[in-house]
């Protein structure tokens, strides 16, 4: 019996080996069809739209483009977008580090509930995020009368825009750091502390170098979303030209005025930001990959 | 001898002090909870408390009115179709990116995340320009008699764009981890390629496919920016639910806007729970493999 099998096996093996060597089991035409389908799908939904943004923006030439971008309302929209990001990203950065420290370095009850709550803003429609702040700070909202009395404007003003942006970008840094720090464990920190380092210097000298790439990753994603947020900001902004319009809102106004070239010119700046974000993201992924390879290869 | 003693040693000392030495538990958890309450929980509770000022009959009448029901059908229907398209094509993209080598692969892989990084308003005006009757893509579809922009079909296109990365990014790591030996074994035992795919590959990536579907679906139901430009926003035909919330707000009907928001929130919470369970399942399946 076994002799029969032994006789059959060698005869079959060469053909099998040849197929395995190409490390692909399916026939060539299947491979080519699948690649073609994937490329056509991505071309339709990614490459053409991306190319269209820049083509539409430059349709009437470079001068019109520069003029649209340097327009006073456009500049004030750019300024407001930068302000909103400059406030919300650092706030969520501090939160992200604190949350990751508590969740990754300690054991406590209700941790999985806390994780779900941190994720919550991801699953809430941006429109509802804006609505929440209208209900809190609007004229008939909880704090509305008190704010009116003290002449503080939150809704339809910059603070409302910043709050909505903070909410929308709330989970980004925490979500990147928590799994990274959980994976790294607590041994290095414990060693530093046992050797007499203070809590702060342990954090800066031991934890920070370990999480810096993950942190940067979270920050650039957070920043991209902060600068591009539309729905939530649209609800709380009030759309006052030159005052409470962020870049995405300015794009909407120009578009609704049939000023397409100007709308795409401002939109192209946001598309550039998206491309830079993706480039930095790919670079960090490569660094993380290298770091992981080094750490699994070196010590044993 | 020492190598035998070591593992037992660490195992004995480790559980005794789980993070005892590490400082900052109180302050980091305290700040986390404070900030979470301030930014997320208190504002969110405002939505639920506002609805409680409505009578049940009013609430029910608002959330089941004809126009709102039409918007649910569009929002959920288009989101389901878009997520299904992404399961098929996202699955193929993930497969191609993991298994095959071809020029420009790294670049394409990086660009898959574009819908995450591109502001939704930019996506909205761009897709509208492309699919309008005189747009790059729309003009060819127009000769076939297909209208995309300003119809429910446009909503599907926008939501497909928005959901594109989810399936690709959930399936990719699972395929990378999958043991190719199993497929090779199946093939060498005489299974046809299609048979190998259905019996060996598909069961491995199914949890990831479903998770990606759920994530894309959840994102699509709440999406606003990319849809409103291409939808045309005709009442009863191409009006999505988030847009109804906005139009109620613009009429100062805060209670009505909030009632619809609560329906959407309850739906997203259920979906979030389902996604969490799915991801736990995916991890378990991946761990076993």
Coordinates of C-alpha atoms in Angstrom, one line a residue:
Chain A
X1 CA 0.0 0.0 0.0
X2 CA 2.6 2.5 1.1
X3 CA 4.8 1.3 -1.8
X4 CA 2.1 2.4 -4.2
X5 CA 1.9 5.8 -2.6
X6 CA 5.6 6.2 -2.7
X7 CA 5.6 5.3 -6.4
X8 CA 2.9 7.8 -7.2
X9 CA 4.1 10.7 -5.2
X10 CA 7.4 11.4 -6.9
X11 CA 5.8 11.4 -10.3
X12 CA 3.3 14.0 -9.2
X13 CA 5.6 16.2 -7.3
X14 CA 7.4 18.1 -10.1
X15 CA 4.2 19.6 -11.4
X16 CA 3.1 20.6 -7.9
X17 CA 6.4 22.1 -7.2
X18 CA 6.2 24.3 -10.3
X19 CA 2.9 25.6 -9.3
X20 CA 4.0 26.3 -5.7
X21 CA 7.1 28.1 -6.9
X22 CA 5.2 30.9 -8.5
X23 CA 3.5 31.1 -5.0
X24 CA 0.2 31.7 -6.7
X25 CA -2.2 28.8 -7.1
X26 CA -4.7 30.3 -9.4
X27 CA -4.2 30.3 -13.2
X28 CA -2.6 33.4 -14.8
X29 CA -5.8 34.7 -16.4
X30 CA -7.6 34.7 -13.0
X31 CA -4.7 36.8 -11.5
X32 CA -4.8 39.3 -14.4
X33 CA -8.6 39.6 -14.3
X34 CA -8.5 40.2 -10.5
X35 CA -5.8 42.9 -10.8
X36 CA -7.7 44.5 -13.7
X37 CA -11.0 44.5 -11.7
X38 CA -9.3 46.0 -8.7
X39 CA -7.6 48.7 -10.8
X40 CA -10.7 49.7 -12.7
X41 CA -12.6 50.0 -9.4
X42 CA -9.9 52.1 -7.8
X43 CA -9.5 54.2 -11.0
X44 CA -13.3 55.0 -11.0
X45 CA -13.5 55.7 -7.3
X46 CA -10.1 57.0 -6.3
X47 CA -7.8 58.1 -9.1
X48 CA -10.3 59.9 -11.4
X49 CA -11.8 61.9 -8.5
X50 CA -8.4 62.9 -7.2
X51 CA -7.3 64.0 -10.7
X52 CA -10.6 65.8 -11.2
X53 CA -10.1 68.1 -8.1
X54 CA -6.9 69.5 -9.5
X55 CA -8.0 69.6 -13.1
X56 CA -11.2 71.6 -12.2
X57 CA -9.2 73.9 -9.9
X58 CA -6.7 74.8 -12.6
X59 CA -9.3 74.9 -15.5
X60 CA -9.1 78.6 -15.9
X61 CA -5.4 78.9 -15.4
X62 CA -2.9 79.5 -12.7
X63 CA -3.9 83.2 -12.2
X64 CA -7.5 82.5 -11.4
X65 CA -6.4 79.7 -9.1
X66 CA -4.1 82.0 -7.1
X67 CA -6.8 84.7 -7.1
X68 CA -9.4 82.3 -5.7
X69 CA -7.1 81.0 -3.0
X70 CA -5.8 84.5 -2.0
X71 CA -9.3 85.9 -1.9
X72 CA -10.0 87.6 1.5
X73 CA -12.9 85.3 2.5
X74 CA -10.8 82.3 1.4
X75 CA -7.9 83.5 3.6
X76 CA -10.1 84.0 6.6
X77 CA -11.5 80.5 6.1
X78 CA -8.0 79.1 5.9
X79 CA -7.1 81.0 9.1
X80 CA -10.2 79.7 11.0
X81 CA -9.5 76.1 9.9
X82 CA -5.9 76.4 11.1
X83 CA -7.1 77.8 14.5
X84 CA -9.7 75.1 15.0
X85 CA -7.0 72.4 14.2
X86 CA -4.4 74.1 16.4
X87 CA -6.7 74.0 19.4
X88 CA -8.5 70.6 18.9
X89 CA -5.4 68.5 18.0
X90 CA -3.3 69.3 21.1
X91 CA -6.4 68.8 23.3
X92 CA -7.1 65.4 21.9
X93 CA -3.4 64.6 22.0
X94 CA -3.2 65.2 25.7
X95 CA -6.4 63.2 26.2
X96 CA -5.1 60.4 24.0
X97 CA -1.9 60.0 25.9
X98 CA -3.7 60.1 29.3
X99 CA -6.3 57.6 28.2
X100 CA -3.7 55.3 26.7
X101 CA -1.6 55.5 29.9
X102 CA -4.6 54.6 32.1
X103 CA -5.9 51.9 29.9
X104 CA -2.6 50.2 28.8
X105 CA -0.6 50.4 32.0
X106 CA -3.3 49.5 34.6
X107 CA -6.0 47.0 35.2
X108 CA -9.4 48.3 36.3
X109 CA -13.0 47.4 36.0
X110 CA -15.1 48.7 33.2
X111 CA -12.2 49.1 30.9
X112 CA -14.0 47.7 27.9
X113 CA -16.9 50.1 28.5
X114 CA -14.4 53.0 28.6
X115 CA -12.9 51.8 25.3
X116 CA -16.4 51.7 23.7
X117 CA -17.2 55.2 25.0
X118 CA -13.9 56.5 23.5
X119 CA -14.9 55.1 20.2
X120 CA -18.4 56.6 20.3
X121 CA -17.7 59.8 18.3
X122 CA -16.7 57.6 15.3
X123 CA -20.1 56.1 15.2
X124 CA -22.2 59.2 15.6
X125 CA -23.3 61.2 12.6
X126 CA -21.4 64.5 12.3
X127 CA -24.8 66.2 12.0
X128 CA -25.8 64.8 15.4
X129 CA -22.5 66.0 16.9
X130 CA -23.4 69.5 15.7
X131 CA -27.0 69.2 17.0
X132 CA -25.7 68.3 20.5
X133 CA -23.9 71.7 20.8
X134 CA -27.0 73.5 19.5
X135 CA -29.1 71.9 22.2
X136 CA -26.5 72.9 24.8
X137 CA -25.5 76.4 23.8
X138 CA -28.3 77.5 21.5
X139 CA -30.7 80.4 22.4
X140 CA -33.2 77.9 23.9
X141 CA -30.5 75.4 25.0
X142 CA -29.4 74.4 28.5
X143 CA -26.8 77.1 28.8
X144 CA -28.3 79.5 26.2
X145 CA -29.9 82.0 28.6
X146 CA -26.9 82.1 30.9
X147 CA -24.5 82.7 28.0
X148 CA -26.7 85.4 26.5
X149 CA -26.8 87.1 29.9
X150 CA -23.0 87.2 30.1
X151 CA -22.7 88.0 26.4
X152 CA -20.6 84.9 25.6
X153 CA -21.0 83.6 22.1
X154 CA -20.3 79.9 21.5
X155 CA -22.8 78.8 18.9
X156 CA -22.4 80.4 15.5
X157 CA -19.0 81.6 16.6
X158 CA -15.4 80.2 16.8
X159 CA -15.8 78.4 20.1
X160 CA -18.7 76.3 18.8
X161 CA -16.6 75.3 15.7
X162 CA -13.7 74.3 17.9
X163 CA -15.9 72.3 20.2
X164 CA -17.5 70.4 17.3
X165 CA -14.1 69.7 15.8
X166 CA -12.8 68.4 19.2
X167 CA -15.8 66.0 19.4
X168 CA -15.3 64.7 15.9
X169 CA -11.6 64.1 16.3
X170 CA -11.8 62.9 19.9
X171 CA -10.9 59.2 19.5
X172 CA -8.0 59.5 16.9
X173 CA -4.9 59.8 19.0
X174 CA -6.3 57.5 21.8
X175 CA -7.2 54.8 19.2
X176 CA -3.7 54.7 17.8
X177 CA -1.9 54.7 21.2
X178 CA -4.0 52.3 23.2
X179 CA -3.2 49.1 21.2
X180 CA 0.5 50.2 20.7
X181 CA 1.0 50.8 24.5
X182 CA -0.9 47.6 25.4
X183 CA 1.4 45.6 23.2
X184 CA 4.5 47.2 24.7
X185 CA 3.5 46.3 28.3
X186 CA 4.9 47.8 31.4
X187 CA 8.3 46.1 31.9
X188 CA 10.5 48.9 30.6
X189 CA 8.8 51.6 32.7
X190 CA 9.0 49.3 35.8
X191 CA 12.7 48.8 35.2
X192 CA 13.3 52.6 35.0
X193 CA 11.2 53.3 38.1
X194 CA 12.8 50.5 40.1
X195 CA 16.2 52.0 39.2
X196 CA 15.1 55.3 40.7
X197 CA 13.7 57.4 37.8
X198 CA 10.8 59.7 38.6
X199 CA 7.4 59.2 37.0
X200 CA 7.8 62.1 34.6
X201 CA 11.3 61.2 33.5
X202 CA 10.2 57.6 32.9
X203 CA 7.4 58.9 30.8
X204 CA 9.6 61.2 28.7
X205 CA 12.7 59.0 28.5
X206 CA 11.2 55.5 28.3
X207 CA 7.6 55.7 27.1
X208 CA 7.8 58.6 24.7
X209 CA 10.6 57.1 22.5
X210 CA 8.5 53.9 22.2
X211 CA 5.3 55.6 21.2
X212 CA 6.5 58.6 19.2
X213 CA 5.7 57.1 15.8
X214 CA 2.3 55.9 16.9
X215 CA 1.7 59.3 18.4
X216 CA 2.6 61.1 15.2
X217 CA 0.4 58.7 13.3
X218 CA -2.6 59.6 15.5
X219 CA -1.9 63.3 15.3
X220 CA -1.7 63.5 11.5
X221 CA -5.0 61.6 11.1
X222 CA -6.6 63.8 13.8
X223 CA -5.3 66.9 12.1
X224 CA -6.6 65.8 8.6
X225 CA -10.1 65.1 10.0
X226 CA -10.0 68.4 12.1
X227 CA -9.3 70.5 9.0
X228 CA -11.7 68.7 6.8
X229 CA -14.7 68.3 9.0
X230 CA -17.9 69.5 7.3
X231 CA -21.2 68.2 8.8
X232 CA -20.7 69.0 12.5
X233 CA -19.1 72.3 11.8
X234 CA -21.8 73.2 9.3
X235 CA -24.5 72.9 12.0
X236 CA -22.7 75.1 14.6
X237 CA -21.0 77.6 12.3
X238 CA -23.9 79.9 11.2
X239 CA -22.1 80.4 7.9
X240 CA -21.0 84.0 8.4
X241 CA -18.6 84.8 5.5
X242 CA -15.2 85.9 6.6
X243 CA -16.0 85.1 10.2
X244 CA -17.3 81.6 10.9
X245 CA -16.5 79.8 7.7
X246 CA -13.9 77.1 7.7
X247 CA -12.3 75.9 4.4
X248 CA -14.9 73.1 3.8
X249 CA -17.7 75.5 4.4
X250 CA -16.2 78.0 2.1
X251 CA -16.0 75.4 -0.6
X252 CA -19.7 74.7 -0.1
X253 CA -20.6 78.4 -0.4
X254 CA -18.6 78.9 -3.5
X255 CA -20.0 75.8 -5.1
X256 CA -23.6 76.8 -4.3
X257 CA -22.9 80.1 -5.9
X258 CA -21.8 78.3 -9.1
X259 CA -18.3 79.6 -8.6
X260 CA -17.0 76.1 -9.4
X261 CA -13.4 77.0 -10.2
X262 CA -12.9 78.9 -7.0
X263 CA -14.6 76.1 -5.1
X264 CA -12.3 73.5 -6.5
X265 CA -9.3 75.8 -6.0
X266 CA -9.9 75.9 -2.2
X267 CA -10.9 72.2 -2.3
X268 CA -7.5 71.4 -4.0
X269 CA -5.7 72.8 -0.9
X270 CA -7.7 70.3 1.2
X271 CA -6.9 67.6 -1.3
X272 CA -3.2 68.4 -1.0
X273 CA -3.5 68.2 2.7
X274 CA -5.0 64.8 2.3
X275 CA -2.2 63.7 0.1
X276 CA 0.5 64.9 2.5
X277 CA -1.3 63.1 5.3
X278 CA -1.3 59.9 3.3
X279 CA 2.4 60.3 2.5
X280 CA 3.4 60.9 6.1
X281 CA 1.1 58.0 7.1
X282 CA 2.9 55.7 4.7
X283 CA 6.3 56.8 6.0
X284 CA 5.3 56.2 9.6
X285 CA 3.9 52.8 8.7
X286 CA 7.2 51.9 7.1
X287 CA 9.0 53.1 10.2
X288 CA 6.8 51.2 12.6
X289 CA 7.2 48.1 10.4
X290 CA 11.0 48.5 10.5
X291 CA 11.0 49.1 14.3
X292 CA 8.8 46.0 14.8
X293 CA 11.1 43.9 12.6
X294 CA 14.2 45.1 14.5
X295 CA 12.6 44.4 17.9
X296 CA 11.6 40.8 16.9
X297 CA 14.9 40.1 15.3
X298 CA 17.3 41.5 17.9
X299 CA 16.7 40.5 21.5
X300 CA 15.8 37.0 22.7
Chain B
X1 CA 18.5 24.2 34.6
X2 CA 18.4 28.0 34.7
X3 CA 16.3 28.2 31.6
X4 CA 13.8 26.0 33.2
X5 CA 13.7 28.0 36.4
X6 CA 13.3 31.4 34.7
X7 CA 9.8 31.1 33.3
X8 CA 8.4 29.8 36.6
X9 CA 10.2 32.7 38.4
X10 CA 8.7 35.5 36.3
X11 CA 5.3 33.9 36.4
X12 CA 5.4 33.8 40.2
X13 CA 6.4 37.5 40.6
X14 CA 4.5 39.1 37.8
X15 CA 0.8 38.8 38.8
X16 CA 1.7 40.0 42.3
X17 CA 2.2 43.6 41.3
X18 CA 0.3 44.4 38.2
X19 CA 1.4 47.9 37.5
X20 CA 1.9 48.8 41.2
X21 CA 5.2 50.6 40.6
X22 CA 3.8 52.7 37.8
X23 CA 2.5 56.1 38.9
X24 CA -0.2 58.3 37.4
X25 CA -3.2 56.0 37.5
X26 CA -5.4 58.4 39.4
X27 CA -4.5 61.4 37.4
X28 CA -4.6 59.8 33.9
X29 CA -7.9 57.9 34.5
X30 CA -9.4 61.0 36.2
X31 CA -8.5 63.3 33.4
X32 CA -9.7 60.7 30.8
X33 CA -13.1 60.4 32.5
X34 CA -13.4 64.1 33.0
X35 CA -12.7 65.0 29.4
X36 CA -14.9 62.1 28.1
X37 CA -17.8 63.4 30.2
X38 CA -17.2 67.0 29.1
X39 CA -16.8 66.4 25.4
X40 CA -18.9 63.3 24.7
X41 CA -21.2 62.2 27.5
X42 CA -22.8 65.5 28.7
X43 CA -23.5 66.8 25.1
X44 CA -24.8 63.4 24.1
X45 CA -27.1 63.2 27.1
X46 CA -28.6 66.6 26.0
X47 CA -30.0 64.8 23.0
X48 CA -31.8 62.2 25.0
X49 CA -33.0 64.7 27.6
X50 CA -34.4 67.0 24.9
X51 CA -36.5 64.1 23.5
X52 CA -37.9 63.4 27.0
X53 CA -39.6 66.8 26.8
X54 CA -41.7 65.4 23.9
X55 CA -44.7 63.3 24.4
X56 CA -44.4 59.7 23.2
X57 CA -47.1 60.4 20.6
X58 CA -45.4 63.4 19.2
X59 CA -42.1 61.6 19.1
X60 CA -43.6 58.7 17.3
X61 CA -45.4 60.9 14.8
X62 CA -42.2 62.8 14.1
X63 CA -40.0 59.8 13.5
X64 CA -42.5 57.9 11.4
X65 CA -43.8 60.7 9.2
X66 CA -43.9 59.9 5.6
X67 CA -40.9 62.1 4.6
X68 CA -38.8 60.8 7.4
X69 CA -39.6 57.2 6.5
X70 CA -38.6 57.9 2.9
X71 CA -35.3 59.2 4.2
X72 CA -34.6 56.1 6.3
X73 CA -35.3 54.0 3.2
X74 CA -32.8 56.0 1.2
X75 CA -30.2 56.3 3.9
X76 CA -30.2 52.7 5.0
X77 CA -30.9 51.3 1.5
X78 CA -28.1 53.2 -0.2
X79 CA -25.7 52.5 2.7
X80 CA -26.5 48.7 2.4
X81 CA -25.9 48.7 -1.3
X82 CA -22.7 50.8 -1.0
X83 CA -21.4 48.5 1.7
X84 CA -22.2 45.4 -0.4
X85 CA -20.3 46.9 -3.4
X86 CA -17.4 47.5 -1.1
X87 CA -17.4 43.9 0.2
X88 CA -17.1 42.6 -3.3
X89 CA -14.6 45.1 -4.7
X90 CA -12.8 45.9 -1.5
X91 CA -12.3 42.2 -1.0
X92 CA -10.8 41.9 -4.5
X93 CA -8.6 45.0 -3.9
X94 CA -7.4 43.5 -0.5
X95 CA -6.6 40.1 -2.2
X96 CA -4.7 41.7 -5.1
X97 CA -2.7 44.0 -2.7
X98 CA -1.7 41.1 -0.5
X99 CA -1.1 38.3 -3.0
X100 CA 0.1 39.8 -6.2
X101 CA 3.1 41.9 -7.3
X102 CA 2.6 44.6 -9.8
X103 CA 4.1 48.0 -10.6
X104 CA 2.7 50.9 -8.5
X105 CA 1.4 48.6 -5.8
X106 CA 2.9 50.6 -2.8
X107 CA 1.4 53.8 -4.2
X108 CA -2.0 52.3 -4.7
X109 CA -1.9 50.7 -1.2
X110 CA -1.3 54.2 0.3
X111 CA -4.0 55.8 -1.8
X112 CA -6.7 53.4 -0.6
X113 CA -7.0 55.5 2.6
X114 CA -7.8 58.6 0.5
X115 CA -11.5 58.6 1.5
X116 CA -10.5 58.8 5.1
X117 CA -8.2 61.7 4.5
X118 CA -10.1 63.7 1.9
X119 CA -12.6 66.1 3.5
X120 CA -16.1 65.0 2.7
X121 CA -17.2 68.2 1.1
X122 CA -14.3 67.9 -1.4
X123 CA -15.4 64.4 -2.2
X124 CA -18.9 65.6 -2.6
X125 CA -18.3 68.4 -5.1
X126 CA -15.8 66.3 -7.0
X127 CA -18.1 63.3 -7.4
X128 CA -20.9 65.6 -8.4
X129 CA -18.8 67.2 -11.1
X130 CA -17.7 63.8 -12.4
X131 CA -21.2 62.2 -12.5
X132 CA -23.1 65.3 -13.7
X133 CA -24.6 64.9 -17.2
X134 CA -21.6 66.8 -18.7
X135 CA -19.0 65.4 -16.3
X136 CA -16.1 63.1 -17.2
X137 CA -18.0 59.9 -16.3
X138 CA -21.5 61.3 -16.4
X139 CA -21.4 62.1 -20.1
X140 CA -20.8 58.4 -21.0
X141 CA -23.5 57.2 -18.6
X142 CA -25.9 59.8 -20.1
X143 CA -25.6 58.3 -23.5
X144 CA -26.6 55.0 -21.9
X145 CA -29.6 56.7 -20.3
X146 CA -28.2 56.4 -16.8
X147 CA -28.5 59.4 -14.5
X148 CA -26.3 59.3 -11.4
X149 CA -25.9 62.9 -10.1
X150 CA -29.0 64.2 -8.3
X151 CA -30.6 60.8 -8.0
X152 CA -30.5 58.1 -5.4
X153 CA -27.8 56.4 -7.5
X154 CA -25.6 59.4 -6.8
X155 CA -26.1 58.7 -3.1
X156 CA -24.8 55.1 -3.6
X157 CA -21.8 56.4 -5.5
X158 CA -20.8 58.9 -2.7
X159 CA -21.3 56.3 0.0
X160 CA -19.3 53.7 -1.9
X161 CA -16.4 56.2 -2.1
X162 CA -16.7 56.9 1.7
X163 CA -16.8 53.3 2.7
X164 CA -14.0 52.1 0.3
X165 CA -11.1 51.8 2.8
X166 CA -13.1 49.9 5.5
X167 CA -13.4 46.4 3.9
X168 CA -9.9 46.7 2.3
X169 CA -8.3 47.6 5.7
X170 CA -10.1 44.9 7.7
X171 CA -9.5 42.1 5.2
X172 CA -5.8 42.9 4.4
X173 CA -4.2 42.0 7.7
X174 CA -6.3 38.7 7.9
X175 CA -5.1 37.7 4.4
X176 CA -1.5 38.5 5.4
X177 CA -1.7 36.3 8.4
X178 CA -3.6 33.5 6.7
X179 CA -1.5 30.4 6.2
X180 CA -0.9 29.8 2.6
X181 CA 0.1 26.2 3.3
X182 CA -3.6 25.4 3.8
X183 CA -4.4 26.6 0.3
X184 CA -1.4 24.8 -1.1
X185 CA -2.4 21.6 0.7
X186 CA -5.9 21.9 -0.7
X187 CA -4.5 22.5 -4.2
X188 CA -2.0 19.6 -4.0
X189 CA -4.8 17.3 -2.8
X190 CA -6.6 18.1 -6.0
X191 CA -8.9 20.9 -5.2
X192 CA -9.7 23.3 -8.1
X193 CA -8.8 26.9 -7.5
X194 CA -12.4 28.0 -7.0
X195 CA -13.0 25.1 -4.6
X196 CA -9.9 26.1 -2.6
X197 CA -11.1 29.7 -2.5
X198 CA -14.6 28.8 -1.3
X199 CA -13.6 26.1 1.1
X200 CA -10.3 27.5 2.5
X201 CA -9.9 31.2 1.9
X202 CA -13.5 32.4 2.3
X203 CA -14.1 30.9 5.7
X204 CA -10.9 32.6 7.0
X205 CA -11.7 36.1 5.7
X206 CA -15.5 36.0 6.3
X207 CA -15.4 37.6 9.8
X208 CA -13.2 40.4 8.4
X209 CA -15.5 40.9 5.4
X210 CA -18.6 41.1 7.7
X211 CA -16.8 43.5 10.0
X212 CA -15.7 45.7 7.1
X213 CA -19.2 45.6 5.8
X214 CA -20.6 46.7 9.2
X215 CA -18.0 49.5 9.5
X216 CA -18.7 50.8 6.0
X217 CA -22.4 50.6 6.6
X218 CA -22.2 52.4 10.0
X219 CA -20.1 55.2 8.5
X220 CA -22.5 55.5 5.5
X221 CA -25.7 55.9 7.4
X222 CA -24.4 59.0 9.2
X223 CA -22.5 60.5 6.3
X224 CA -23.5 64.0 5.3
X225 CA -20.8 66.1 3.5
X226 CA -20.2 63.9 0.5
X227 CA -23.8 63.1 -0.1
X228 CA -25.7 66.4 0.0
X229 CA -23.9 67.7 -3.1
X230 CA -24.6 64.7 -5.3
X231 CA -28.0 63.7 -4.0
X232 CA -30.1 66.6 -5.3
X233 CA -32.0 66.5 -2.0
X234 CA -35.5 66.1 -3.4
X235 CA -38.0 65.4 -0.6
X236 CA -39.2 61.8 -0.6
X237 CA -36.7 60.9 -3.4
X238 CA -33.1 61.8 -2.6
X239 CA -33.2 63.2 0.9
X240 CA -31.0 61.5 3.5
X241 CA -31.8 61.3 7.2
X242 CA -29.0 63.6 8.4
X243 CA -30.2 66.2 6.0
X244 CA -33.7 66.1 7.5
X245 CA -32.1 66.8 10.9
X246 CA -30.5 69.9 9.5
X247 CA -33.6 71.1 7.7
X248 CA -35.6 70.7 10.9
X249 CA -32.9 72.7 12.8
X250 CA -33.1 75.5 10.2
X251 CA -36.8 75.7 10.9
X252 CA -36.0 75.9 14.6
X253 CA -37.9 72.6 15.2
X254 CA -35.3 71.5 17.7
X255 CA -37.5 68.8 19.2
X256 CA -38.2 67.3 15.8
X257 CA -34.5 67.3 14.8
X258 CA -33.6 65.7 18.1
X259 CA -36.3 63.0 17.7
X260 CA -34.8 61.9 14.4
X261 CA -31.3 62.1 15.9
X262 CA -32.3 59.7 18.7
X263 CA -33.5 57.2 16.2
X264 CA -30.2 57.4 14.4
X265 CA -28.2 57.2 17.6
X266 CA -30.0 54.1 18.9
X267 CA -29.4 52.5 15.5
X268 CA -25.7 53.4 15.6
X269 CA -25.3 52.1 19.2
X270 CA -26.8 48.8 18.1
X271 CA -24.5 48.7 15.2
X272 CA -21.5 49.6 17.3
X273 CA -22.3 46.8 19.7
X274 CA -22.6 44.4 16.7
X275 CA -19.2 45.6 15.4
X276 CA -17.5 45.1 18.7
X277 CA -18.8 41.5 18.9
X278 CA -17.8 40.9 15.3
X279 CA -14.3 42.2 15.9
X280 CA -13.9 39.9 19.0
X281 CA -15.1 37.1 16.7
X282 CA -12.5 38.1 14.0
X283 CA -9.7 38.1 16.6
X284 CA -10.8 34.7 18.0
X285 CA -10.9 33.2 14.5
X286 CA -7.5 34.7 13.6
X287 CA -6.0 33.5 16.8
X288 CA -7.2 30.0 16.2
X289 CA -5.9 29.8 12.7

